[in-house]
Amino acid sequence: MRRPVVMGNWKLNGSKTMVTELLTGLNEELEGVTGVDVAVAPPALYVDLAERLIEAGGNKIILGAQNTDLHNSGAYTGDMSAEMLKDFGATHIIIGHSERREYHNESDEFVAQKFAFLKKNGLKPVFCIGESEAQNEAGETETVCARQIDAVINAHGVEALNDAIIAYEPIWAIGTGKAATADDAQRIHASIRAHIAKKDAAVAEQVIIQYGGSVKPENAASYFAQPDIDGALVGGASLDAKSFAAIAKAAAEAK
Ligand code: 13P
């Protein structure tokens, strides 16, 4: 059985007040909720504050982050290391988000390097993949997802996917309100799992595959009812404690 993981990607949003209100609200909303791992990825500057608020709420929330660099220390101005994130208790680290692939020119190979770097440092990659609207319309979704995953498998072996999270996020569904249907998402999730199973069935069976892209309290349950959708990576709706908690509760109830 795969335990669902619902993670909030706060992207470039936050202030001390906002982080405090959001996590205080989540600490309350998640009281007594079991059967789901709930994680948040604040901007790096707020990871410290988030760690303290999560601890004050009884550690019901897993702390994550939105990126890592490829070195743990040294002359790399402006970088932020996996070891530093670990120092603040962050464990679930998003890599390969389409916004970083697009705005920072991160290649499949570069993302695969980050994947290995996180694993080497004992952190859990939340490895984002997904196709653009044009690729979707051209019927290339499965090929694009397979290529993005193969960058990790070819460089580090299929076992690298043990204990990792894959987040399938169709780019056209991110922040657009135009979510994939649950049936379409399930079909792609199943194809991703089948692709990994060709290399190793046991690895494919255990890997968490989240759906991301306009997940809201209104549509969350329809995704979690699908056999290959093991949680969600949530953007906009994760900035509101009630909405995000409702999504987490839907996962806990469905699985
Ligand atoms: P939205 O939920 O705002 O569509 O964002 C999804 C996302 O990019 C999460 O990483």
Short mmCIF file of C-alpha atoms in Angstrom, two decimals, residues 5-10 19 22-23 26 30 37-43 46-47 50-51 54 61-66 90-94 233-234 238 244:
data_model
loop_
_atom_site.label_atom_id
_atom_site.label_comp_id
_atom_site.label_asym_id
_atom_site.label_seq_id
_atom_site.Cartn_x
_atom_site.Cartn_y
_atom_site.Cartn_z
CA VAL A 5 1.47 12.41 0.08
CA VAL A 6 -0.17 15.82 -0.30
CA MET A 7 2.37 18.60 -0.62
CA GLY A 8 1.93 22.36 -0.87
CA ASN A 9 4.30 24.16 -3.20
CA TRP A 10 4.09 27.76 -2.05
CA VAL A 19 3.74 31.83 6.94
CA LEU A 22 -0.94 29.56 7.25
CA LEU A 23 0.97 27.07 9.39
CA LEU A 26 -2.85 24.06 9.18
CA LEU A 30 -4.90 18.79 10.52
CA ASP A 37 1.56 12.60 4.72
CA VAL A 38 1.09 16.36 4.52
CA ALA A 39 4.09 18.42 3.46
CA VAL A 40 4.78 22.07 2.69
CA ALA A 41 7.53 23.66 0.62
CA PRO A 42 7.96 27.31 1.65
CA PRO A 43 10.40 29.66 -0.06
CA TYR A 46 10.98 30.88 5.46
CA VAL A 47 12.09 27.28 6.02
CA ALA A 50 8.25 27.01 9.16
CA GLU A 51 10.32 24.46 11.07
CA ILE A 54 5.56 22.94 12.59
CA ILE A 61 3.44 18.50 8.87
CA ILE A 62 6.50 17.44 6.90
CA LEU A 63 8.85 20.24 5.94
CA GLY A 64 10.09 20.52 2.38
CA ALA A 65 11.72 23.00 0.05
CA GLN A 66 11.47 24.03 -3.58
CA ALA A 90 13.47 19.82 5.49
CA THR A 91 13.20 16.37 3.93
CA HIS A 92 10.98 16.53 0.82
CA ILE A 93 12.66 18.64 -1.85
CA ILE A 94 10.97 19.62 -5.10
CA LEU A 233 1.37 18.59 -5.44
CA VAL A 234 -0.70 21.70 -4.87
CA SER A 238 -2.03 25.29 -0.71
CA PHE A 244 -5.16 22.72 1.57
#
